[in-house]
Structure formats: structure tokens, C-alpha cells
GROMACS .gro file of N, CA, C and O in nm:
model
  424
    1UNK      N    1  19.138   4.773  15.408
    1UNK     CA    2  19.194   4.792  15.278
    1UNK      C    3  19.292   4.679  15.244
    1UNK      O    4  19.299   4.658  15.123
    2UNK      N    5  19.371   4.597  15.324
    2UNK     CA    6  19.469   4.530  15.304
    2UNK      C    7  19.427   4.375  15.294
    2UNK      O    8  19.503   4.305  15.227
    3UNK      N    9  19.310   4.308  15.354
    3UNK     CA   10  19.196   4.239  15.385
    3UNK      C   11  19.143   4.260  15.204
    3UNK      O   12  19.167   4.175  15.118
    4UNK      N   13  19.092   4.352  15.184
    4UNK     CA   14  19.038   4.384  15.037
    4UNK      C   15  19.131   4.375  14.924
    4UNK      O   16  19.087   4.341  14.814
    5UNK      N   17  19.243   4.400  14.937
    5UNK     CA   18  19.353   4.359  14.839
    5UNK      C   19  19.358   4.206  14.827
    5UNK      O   20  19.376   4.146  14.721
    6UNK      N   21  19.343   4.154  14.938
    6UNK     CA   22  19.407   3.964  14.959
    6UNK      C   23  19.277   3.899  14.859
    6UNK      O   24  19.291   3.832  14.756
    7UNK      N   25  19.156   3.939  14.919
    7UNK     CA   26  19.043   3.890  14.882
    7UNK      C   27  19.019   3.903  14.742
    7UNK      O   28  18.965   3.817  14.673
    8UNK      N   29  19.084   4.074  14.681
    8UNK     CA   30  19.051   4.050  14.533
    8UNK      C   31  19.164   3.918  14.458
    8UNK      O   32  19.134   3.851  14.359
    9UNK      N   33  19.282   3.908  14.528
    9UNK     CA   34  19.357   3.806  14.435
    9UNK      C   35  19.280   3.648  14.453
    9UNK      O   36  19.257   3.562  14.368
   10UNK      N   37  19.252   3.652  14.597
   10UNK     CA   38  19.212   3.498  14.631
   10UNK      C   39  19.076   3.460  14.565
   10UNK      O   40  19.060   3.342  14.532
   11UNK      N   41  18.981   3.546  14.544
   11UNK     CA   42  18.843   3.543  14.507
   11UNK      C   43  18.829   3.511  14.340
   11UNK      O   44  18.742   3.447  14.281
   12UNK      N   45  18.939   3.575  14.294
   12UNK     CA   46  18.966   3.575  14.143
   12UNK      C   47  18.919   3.484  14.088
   12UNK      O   48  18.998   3.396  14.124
   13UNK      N   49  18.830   3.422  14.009
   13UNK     CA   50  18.793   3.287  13.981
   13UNK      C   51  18.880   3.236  13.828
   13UNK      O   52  18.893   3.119  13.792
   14UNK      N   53  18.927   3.350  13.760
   14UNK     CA   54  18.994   3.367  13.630
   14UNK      C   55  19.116   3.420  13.625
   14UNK      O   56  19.190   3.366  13.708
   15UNK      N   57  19.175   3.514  13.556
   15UNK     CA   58  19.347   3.526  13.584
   15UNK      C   59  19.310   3.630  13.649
   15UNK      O   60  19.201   3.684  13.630
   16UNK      N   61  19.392   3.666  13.728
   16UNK     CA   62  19.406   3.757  13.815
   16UNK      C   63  19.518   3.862  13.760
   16UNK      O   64  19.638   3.836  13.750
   17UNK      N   65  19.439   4.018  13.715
   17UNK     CA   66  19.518   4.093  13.652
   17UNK      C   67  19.638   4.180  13.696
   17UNK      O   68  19.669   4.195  13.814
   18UNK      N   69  19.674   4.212  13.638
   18UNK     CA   70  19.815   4.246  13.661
   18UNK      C   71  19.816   4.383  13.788
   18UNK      O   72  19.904   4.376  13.874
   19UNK      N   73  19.732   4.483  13.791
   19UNK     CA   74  19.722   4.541  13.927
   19UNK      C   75  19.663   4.528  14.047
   19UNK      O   76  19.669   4.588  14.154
   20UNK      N   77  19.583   4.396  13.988
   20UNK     CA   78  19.517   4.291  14.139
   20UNK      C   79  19.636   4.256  14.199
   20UNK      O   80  19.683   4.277  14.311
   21UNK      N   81  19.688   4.179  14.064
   21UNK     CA   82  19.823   4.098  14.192
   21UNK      C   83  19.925   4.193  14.199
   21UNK      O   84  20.001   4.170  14.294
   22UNK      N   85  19.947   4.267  14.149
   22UNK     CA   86  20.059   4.401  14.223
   22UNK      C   87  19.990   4.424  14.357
   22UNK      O   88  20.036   4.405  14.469
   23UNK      N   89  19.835   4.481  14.309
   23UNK     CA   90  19.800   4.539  14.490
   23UNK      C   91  19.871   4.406  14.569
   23UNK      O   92  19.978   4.396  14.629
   24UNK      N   93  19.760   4.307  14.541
   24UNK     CA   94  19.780   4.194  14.661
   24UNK      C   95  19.924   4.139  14.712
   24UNK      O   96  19.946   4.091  14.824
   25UNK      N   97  20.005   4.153  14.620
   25UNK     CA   98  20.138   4.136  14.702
   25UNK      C   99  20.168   4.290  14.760
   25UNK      O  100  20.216   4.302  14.873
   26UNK      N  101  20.153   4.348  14.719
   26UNK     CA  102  20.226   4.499  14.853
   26UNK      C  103  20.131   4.452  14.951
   26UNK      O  104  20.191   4.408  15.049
   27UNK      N  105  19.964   4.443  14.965
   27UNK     CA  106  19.949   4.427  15.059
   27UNK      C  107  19.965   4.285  15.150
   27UNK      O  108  19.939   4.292  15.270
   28UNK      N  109  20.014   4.139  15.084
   28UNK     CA  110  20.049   4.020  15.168
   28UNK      C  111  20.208   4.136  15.240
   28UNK      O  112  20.244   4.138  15.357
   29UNK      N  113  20.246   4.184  15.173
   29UNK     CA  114  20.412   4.225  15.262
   29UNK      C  115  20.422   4.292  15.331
   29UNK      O  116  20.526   4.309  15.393
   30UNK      N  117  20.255   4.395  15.357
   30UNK     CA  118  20.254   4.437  15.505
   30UNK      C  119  20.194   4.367  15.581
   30UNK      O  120  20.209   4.389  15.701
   31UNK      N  121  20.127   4.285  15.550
   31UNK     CA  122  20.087   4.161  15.600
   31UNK      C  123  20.243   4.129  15.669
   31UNK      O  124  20.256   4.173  15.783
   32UNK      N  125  20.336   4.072  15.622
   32UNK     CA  126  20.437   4.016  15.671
   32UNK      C  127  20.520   4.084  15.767
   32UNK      O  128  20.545   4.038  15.879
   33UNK      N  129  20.565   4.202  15.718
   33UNK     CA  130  20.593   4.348  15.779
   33UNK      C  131  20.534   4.396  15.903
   33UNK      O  132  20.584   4.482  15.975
   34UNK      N  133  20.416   4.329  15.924
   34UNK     CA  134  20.332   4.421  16.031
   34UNK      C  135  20.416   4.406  16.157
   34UNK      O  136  20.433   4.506  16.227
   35UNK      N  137  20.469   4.291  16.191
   35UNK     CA  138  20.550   4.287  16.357
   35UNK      C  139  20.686   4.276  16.297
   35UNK      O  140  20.774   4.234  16.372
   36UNK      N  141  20.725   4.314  16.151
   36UNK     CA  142  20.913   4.351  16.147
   36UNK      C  143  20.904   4.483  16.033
   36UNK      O  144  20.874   4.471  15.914
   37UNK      N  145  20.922   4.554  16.073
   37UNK     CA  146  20.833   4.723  15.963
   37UNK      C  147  21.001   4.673  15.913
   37UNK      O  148  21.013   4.681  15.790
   38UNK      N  149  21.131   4.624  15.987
   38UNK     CA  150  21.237   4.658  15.943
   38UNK      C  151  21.231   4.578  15.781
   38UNK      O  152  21.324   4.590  15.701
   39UNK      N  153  21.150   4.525  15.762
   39UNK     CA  154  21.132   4.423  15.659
   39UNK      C  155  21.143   4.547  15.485
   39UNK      O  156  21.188   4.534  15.371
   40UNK      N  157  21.081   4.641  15.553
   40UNK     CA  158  21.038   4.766  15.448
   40UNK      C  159  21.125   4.863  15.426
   40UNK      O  160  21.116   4.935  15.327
   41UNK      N  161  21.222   4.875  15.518
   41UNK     CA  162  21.307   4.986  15.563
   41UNK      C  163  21.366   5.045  15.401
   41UNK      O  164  21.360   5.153  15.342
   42UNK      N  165  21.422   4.913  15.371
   42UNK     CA  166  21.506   5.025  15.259
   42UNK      C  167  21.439   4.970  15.094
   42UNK      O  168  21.496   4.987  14.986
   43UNK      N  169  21.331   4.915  15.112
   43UNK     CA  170  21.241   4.899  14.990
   43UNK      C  171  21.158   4.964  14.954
   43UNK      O  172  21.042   4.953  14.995
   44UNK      N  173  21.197   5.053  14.862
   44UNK     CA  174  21.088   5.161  14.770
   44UNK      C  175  20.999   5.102  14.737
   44UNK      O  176  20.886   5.148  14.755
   45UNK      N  177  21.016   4.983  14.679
   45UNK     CA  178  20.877   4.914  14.620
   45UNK      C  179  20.747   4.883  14.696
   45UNK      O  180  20.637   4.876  14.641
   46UNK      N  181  20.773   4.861  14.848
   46UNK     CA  182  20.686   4.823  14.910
   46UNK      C  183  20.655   4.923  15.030
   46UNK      O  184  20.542   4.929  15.078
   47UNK      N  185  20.741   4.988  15.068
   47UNK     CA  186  20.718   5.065  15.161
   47UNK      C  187  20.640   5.198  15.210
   47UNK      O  188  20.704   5.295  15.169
   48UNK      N  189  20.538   5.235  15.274
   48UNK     CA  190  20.462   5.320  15.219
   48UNK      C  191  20.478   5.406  15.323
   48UNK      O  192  20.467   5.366  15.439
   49UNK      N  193  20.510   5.562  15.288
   49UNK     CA  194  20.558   5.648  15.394
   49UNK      C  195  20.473   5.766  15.417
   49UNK      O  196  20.462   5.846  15.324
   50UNK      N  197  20.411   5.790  15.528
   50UNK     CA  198  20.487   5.715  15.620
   50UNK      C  199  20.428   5.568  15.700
   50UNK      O  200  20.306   5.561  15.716
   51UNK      N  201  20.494   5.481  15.738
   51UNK     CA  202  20.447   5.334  15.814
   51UNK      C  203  20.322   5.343  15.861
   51UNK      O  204  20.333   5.392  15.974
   52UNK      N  205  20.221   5.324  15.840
   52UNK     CA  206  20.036   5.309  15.866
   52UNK      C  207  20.068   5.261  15.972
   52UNK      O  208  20.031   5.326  16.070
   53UNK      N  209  20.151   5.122  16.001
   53UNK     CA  210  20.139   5.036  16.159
   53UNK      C  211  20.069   5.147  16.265
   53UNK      O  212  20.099   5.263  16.293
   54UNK      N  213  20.003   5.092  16.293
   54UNK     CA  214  19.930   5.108  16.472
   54UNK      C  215  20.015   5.014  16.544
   54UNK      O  216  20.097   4.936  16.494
   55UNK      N  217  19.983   5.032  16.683
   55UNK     CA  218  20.030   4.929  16.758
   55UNK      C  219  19.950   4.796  16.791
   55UNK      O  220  19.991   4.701  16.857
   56UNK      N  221  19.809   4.813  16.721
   56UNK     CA  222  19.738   4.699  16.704
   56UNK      C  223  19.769   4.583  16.650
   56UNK      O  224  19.824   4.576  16.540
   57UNK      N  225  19.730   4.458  16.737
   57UNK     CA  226  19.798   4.336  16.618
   57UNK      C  227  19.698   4.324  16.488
   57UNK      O  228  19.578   4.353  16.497
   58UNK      N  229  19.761   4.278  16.363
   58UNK     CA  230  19.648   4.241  16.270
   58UNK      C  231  19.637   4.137  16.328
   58UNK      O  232  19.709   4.082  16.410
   59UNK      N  233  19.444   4.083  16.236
   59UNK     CA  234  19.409   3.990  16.268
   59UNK      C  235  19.463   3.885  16.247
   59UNK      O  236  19.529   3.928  16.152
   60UNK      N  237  19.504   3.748  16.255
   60UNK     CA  238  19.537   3.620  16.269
   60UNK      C  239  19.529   3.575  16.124
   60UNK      O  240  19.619   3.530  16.052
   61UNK      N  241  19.414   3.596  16.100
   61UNK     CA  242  19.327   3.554  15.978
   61UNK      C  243  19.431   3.570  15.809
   61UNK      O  244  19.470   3.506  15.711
   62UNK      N  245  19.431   3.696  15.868
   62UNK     CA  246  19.513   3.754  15.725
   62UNK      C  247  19.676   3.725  15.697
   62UNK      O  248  19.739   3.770  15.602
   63UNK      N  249  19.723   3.649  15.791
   63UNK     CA  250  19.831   3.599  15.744
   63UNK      C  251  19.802   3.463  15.677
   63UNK      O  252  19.850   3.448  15.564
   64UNK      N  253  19.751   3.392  15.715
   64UNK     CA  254  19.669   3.266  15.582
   64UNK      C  255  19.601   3.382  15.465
   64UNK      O  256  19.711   3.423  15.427
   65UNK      N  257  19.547   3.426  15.420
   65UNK     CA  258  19.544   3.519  15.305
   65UNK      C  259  19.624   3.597  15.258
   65UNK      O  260  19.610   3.629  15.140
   66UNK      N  261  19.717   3.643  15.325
   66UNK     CA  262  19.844   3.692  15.263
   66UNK      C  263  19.962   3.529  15.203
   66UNK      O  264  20.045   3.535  15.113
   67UNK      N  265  19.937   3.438  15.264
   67UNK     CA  266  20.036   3.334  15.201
   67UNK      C  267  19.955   3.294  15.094
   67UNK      O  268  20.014   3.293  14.987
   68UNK      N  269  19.827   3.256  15.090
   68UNK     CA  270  19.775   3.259  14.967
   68UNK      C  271  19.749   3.301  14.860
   68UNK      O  272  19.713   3.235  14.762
   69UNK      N  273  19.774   3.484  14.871
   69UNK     CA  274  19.820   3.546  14.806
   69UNK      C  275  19.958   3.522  14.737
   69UNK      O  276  19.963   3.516  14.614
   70UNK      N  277  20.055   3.512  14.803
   70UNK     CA  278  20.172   3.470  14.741
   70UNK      C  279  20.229   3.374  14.701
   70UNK      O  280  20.338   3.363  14.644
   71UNK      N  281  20.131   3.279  14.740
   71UNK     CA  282  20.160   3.089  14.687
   71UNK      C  283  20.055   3.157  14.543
   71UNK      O  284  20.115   3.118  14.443
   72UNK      N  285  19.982   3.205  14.515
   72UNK     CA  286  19.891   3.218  14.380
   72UNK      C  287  19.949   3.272  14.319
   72UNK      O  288  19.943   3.232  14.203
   73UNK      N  289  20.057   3.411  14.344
   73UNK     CA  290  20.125   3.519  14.265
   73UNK      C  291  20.225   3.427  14.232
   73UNK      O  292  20.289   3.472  14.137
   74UNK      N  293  20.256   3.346  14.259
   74UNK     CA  294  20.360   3.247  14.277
   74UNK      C  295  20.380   3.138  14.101
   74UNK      O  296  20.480   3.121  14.031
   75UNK      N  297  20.259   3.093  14.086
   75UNK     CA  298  20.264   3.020  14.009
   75UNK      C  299  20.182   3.130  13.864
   75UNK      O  300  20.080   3.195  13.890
   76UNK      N  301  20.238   3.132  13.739
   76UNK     CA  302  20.228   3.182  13.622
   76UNK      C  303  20.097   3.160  13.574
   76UNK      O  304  20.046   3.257  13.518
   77UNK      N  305  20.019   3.038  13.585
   77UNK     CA  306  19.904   3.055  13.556
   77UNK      C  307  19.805   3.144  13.590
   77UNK      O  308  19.774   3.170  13.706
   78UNK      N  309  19.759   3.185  13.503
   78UNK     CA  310  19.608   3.271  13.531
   78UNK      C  311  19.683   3.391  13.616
   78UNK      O  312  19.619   3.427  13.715
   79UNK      N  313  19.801   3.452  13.594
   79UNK     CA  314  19.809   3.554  13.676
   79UNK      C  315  19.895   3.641  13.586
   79UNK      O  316  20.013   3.616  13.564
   80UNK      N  317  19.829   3.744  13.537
   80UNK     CA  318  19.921   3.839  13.415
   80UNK      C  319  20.018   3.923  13.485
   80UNK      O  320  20.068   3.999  13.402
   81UNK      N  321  20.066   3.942  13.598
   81UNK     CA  322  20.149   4.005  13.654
   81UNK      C  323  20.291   3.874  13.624
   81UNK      O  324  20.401   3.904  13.577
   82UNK      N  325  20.251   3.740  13.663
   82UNK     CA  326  20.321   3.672  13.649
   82UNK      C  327  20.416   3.639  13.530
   82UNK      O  328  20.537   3.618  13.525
   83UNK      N  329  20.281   3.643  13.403
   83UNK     CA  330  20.301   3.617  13.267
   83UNK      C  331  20.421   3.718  13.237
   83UNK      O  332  20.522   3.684  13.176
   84UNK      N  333  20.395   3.856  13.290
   84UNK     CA  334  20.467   3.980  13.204
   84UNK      C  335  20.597   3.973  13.285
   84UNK      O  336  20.664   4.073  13.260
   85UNK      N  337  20.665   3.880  13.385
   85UNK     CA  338  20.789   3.861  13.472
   85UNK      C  339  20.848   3.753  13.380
   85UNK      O  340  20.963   3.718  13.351
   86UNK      N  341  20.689   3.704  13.334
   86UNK     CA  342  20.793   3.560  13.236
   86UNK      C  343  20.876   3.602  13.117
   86UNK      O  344  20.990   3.575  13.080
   87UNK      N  345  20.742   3.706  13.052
   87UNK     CA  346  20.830   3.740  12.937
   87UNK      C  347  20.907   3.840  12.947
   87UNK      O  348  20.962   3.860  12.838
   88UNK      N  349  20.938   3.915  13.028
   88UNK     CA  350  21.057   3.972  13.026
   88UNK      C  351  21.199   3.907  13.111
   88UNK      O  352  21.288   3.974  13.164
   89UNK      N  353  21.191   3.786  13.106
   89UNK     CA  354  21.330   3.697  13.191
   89UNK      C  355  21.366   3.734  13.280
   89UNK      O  356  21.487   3.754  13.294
   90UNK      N  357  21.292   3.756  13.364
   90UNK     CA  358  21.271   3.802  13.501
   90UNK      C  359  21.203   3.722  13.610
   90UNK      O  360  21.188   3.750  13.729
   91UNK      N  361  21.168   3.618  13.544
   91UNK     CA  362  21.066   3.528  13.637
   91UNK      C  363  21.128   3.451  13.781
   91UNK      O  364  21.065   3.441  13.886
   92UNK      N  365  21.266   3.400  13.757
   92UNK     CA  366  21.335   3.363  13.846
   92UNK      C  367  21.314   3.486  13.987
   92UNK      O  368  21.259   3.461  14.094
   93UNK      N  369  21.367   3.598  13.955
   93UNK     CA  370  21.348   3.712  14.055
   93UNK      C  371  21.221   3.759  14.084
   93UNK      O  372  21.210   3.836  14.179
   94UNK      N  373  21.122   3.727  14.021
   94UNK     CA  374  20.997   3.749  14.054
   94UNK      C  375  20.939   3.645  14.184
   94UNK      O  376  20.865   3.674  14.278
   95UNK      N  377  20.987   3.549  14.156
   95UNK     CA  378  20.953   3.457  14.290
   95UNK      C  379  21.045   3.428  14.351
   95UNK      O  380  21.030   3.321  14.409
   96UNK      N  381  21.175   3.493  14.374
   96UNK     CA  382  21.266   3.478  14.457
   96UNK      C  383  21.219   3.604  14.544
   96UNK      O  384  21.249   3.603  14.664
   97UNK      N  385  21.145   3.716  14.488
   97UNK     CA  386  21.086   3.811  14.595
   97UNK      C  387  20.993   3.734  14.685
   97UNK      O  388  21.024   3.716  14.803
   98UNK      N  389  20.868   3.683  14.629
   98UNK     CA  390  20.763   3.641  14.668
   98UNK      C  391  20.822   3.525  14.789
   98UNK      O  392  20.776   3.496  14.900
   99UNK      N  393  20.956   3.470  14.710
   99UNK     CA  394  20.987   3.353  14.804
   99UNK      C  395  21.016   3.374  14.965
   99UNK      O  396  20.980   3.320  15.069
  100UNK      N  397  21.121   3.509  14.920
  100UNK     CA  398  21.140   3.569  15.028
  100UNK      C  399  20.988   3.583  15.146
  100UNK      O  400  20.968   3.511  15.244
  101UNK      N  401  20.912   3.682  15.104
  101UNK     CA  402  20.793   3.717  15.185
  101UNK      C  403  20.744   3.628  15.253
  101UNK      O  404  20.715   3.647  15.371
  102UNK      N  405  20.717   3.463  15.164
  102UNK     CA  406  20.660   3.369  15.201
  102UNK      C  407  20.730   3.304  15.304
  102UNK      O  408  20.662   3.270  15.400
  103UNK      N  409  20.859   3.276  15.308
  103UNK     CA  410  20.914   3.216  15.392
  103UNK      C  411  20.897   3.294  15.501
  103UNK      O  412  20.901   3.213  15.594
  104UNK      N  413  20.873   3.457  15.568
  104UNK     CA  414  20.818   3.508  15.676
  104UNK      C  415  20.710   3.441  15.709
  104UNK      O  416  20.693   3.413  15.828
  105UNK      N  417  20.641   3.413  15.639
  105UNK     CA  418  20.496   3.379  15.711
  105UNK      C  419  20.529   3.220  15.764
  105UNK      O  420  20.443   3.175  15.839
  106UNK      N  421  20.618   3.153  15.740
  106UNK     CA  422  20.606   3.012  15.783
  106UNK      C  423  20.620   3.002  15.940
  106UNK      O  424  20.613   2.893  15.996
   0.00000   0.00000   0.00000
């Protein structure tokens, strides 16, 4: 399921709509989350209760698709989740979230 979220933002060949890229960033941030859950602890927005984690590692793979996910959610083009952060003057905090997430994956 989380694999299927990344893929619908990355696959997108056109803008990527506004509950694509909602899914795909909750799921790049359990992506990020998966080996620090503390990442979620006190975020309603992202946190899904109760914690899915297994003790399984995710695959490798999906942390390059989760940053791609959020380097794409990232930039305003072609992404109406983005557009609707712009116009409500919110855009700065919209990728100061994303910034956050991303800098986990480095």
C-alpha cells in the first residue's frame, strides 16, 4: 500500500492531484518513520493509530521513492496540492514540512 502511494505520485505523467500527493507524502513519512516511529509521536497529521510497523525492515528501494516523492511534492508545478499551499500563503510551511522529512532520508 505505501509502495502504491509513491508510485501513484512518481508515475504521474501530468499534475499530480491534490489526494495523490496528500496520500504520497503520508506515505514517503512512514517511509521515513519506519526505523524512528518517534518521528510521528505527536503528529496528528501523519500518524496512524495504531503504528502498522512490524519489526520487518522496509525495502531499500522505497526510500529513493519516498525522496522522490517529496523532491516532486516539493516543487509547485504540476502538483495541485502544491498550487492550493500557494494560494493560501502557506507555501513557505508547506515545504518546510516536506523539508523536514527529506532531510531524514539523506
Amino acid at each position: 500500500m505505501i509502495e502504491g502511494a509513491l508510485d501513484t505520485v512518481i508515475r504521474s505523467s501530468g499534475e499530480v492531484e491534490g489526494s495523490d500527493g496528500a496520500t504520497g507524502l503520508a506515505a514517503a513519512a512512514l517511509v521515513v518513520a519506519w526505523n524512528e516511529p518517534e518521528l510521528l509521536a505527536d503528529d496528528e497529521n501523519y500518524a496512524p493509530q495504531p503504528w502498522p510497523r512490524s519489526t520487518d525492515p522496509l525495502p531499500e528501494h522505497l526510500a529513493a521513492k519516498a525522496a522522490a516523492v517529496l523532491d516532486r511534492m516539493k516543487n509547485p508545478e504540476d502538483n495541485e496540492l502544491g498550487e492550493l499551499w500557494s494560494e493560501s500563503g502557506q507555501w513557505e510551511d508547506f515545504t518546510a514540512e516536506i523539508s523536514r522529512w527529506r532531510t531524514r532520508l539523506s
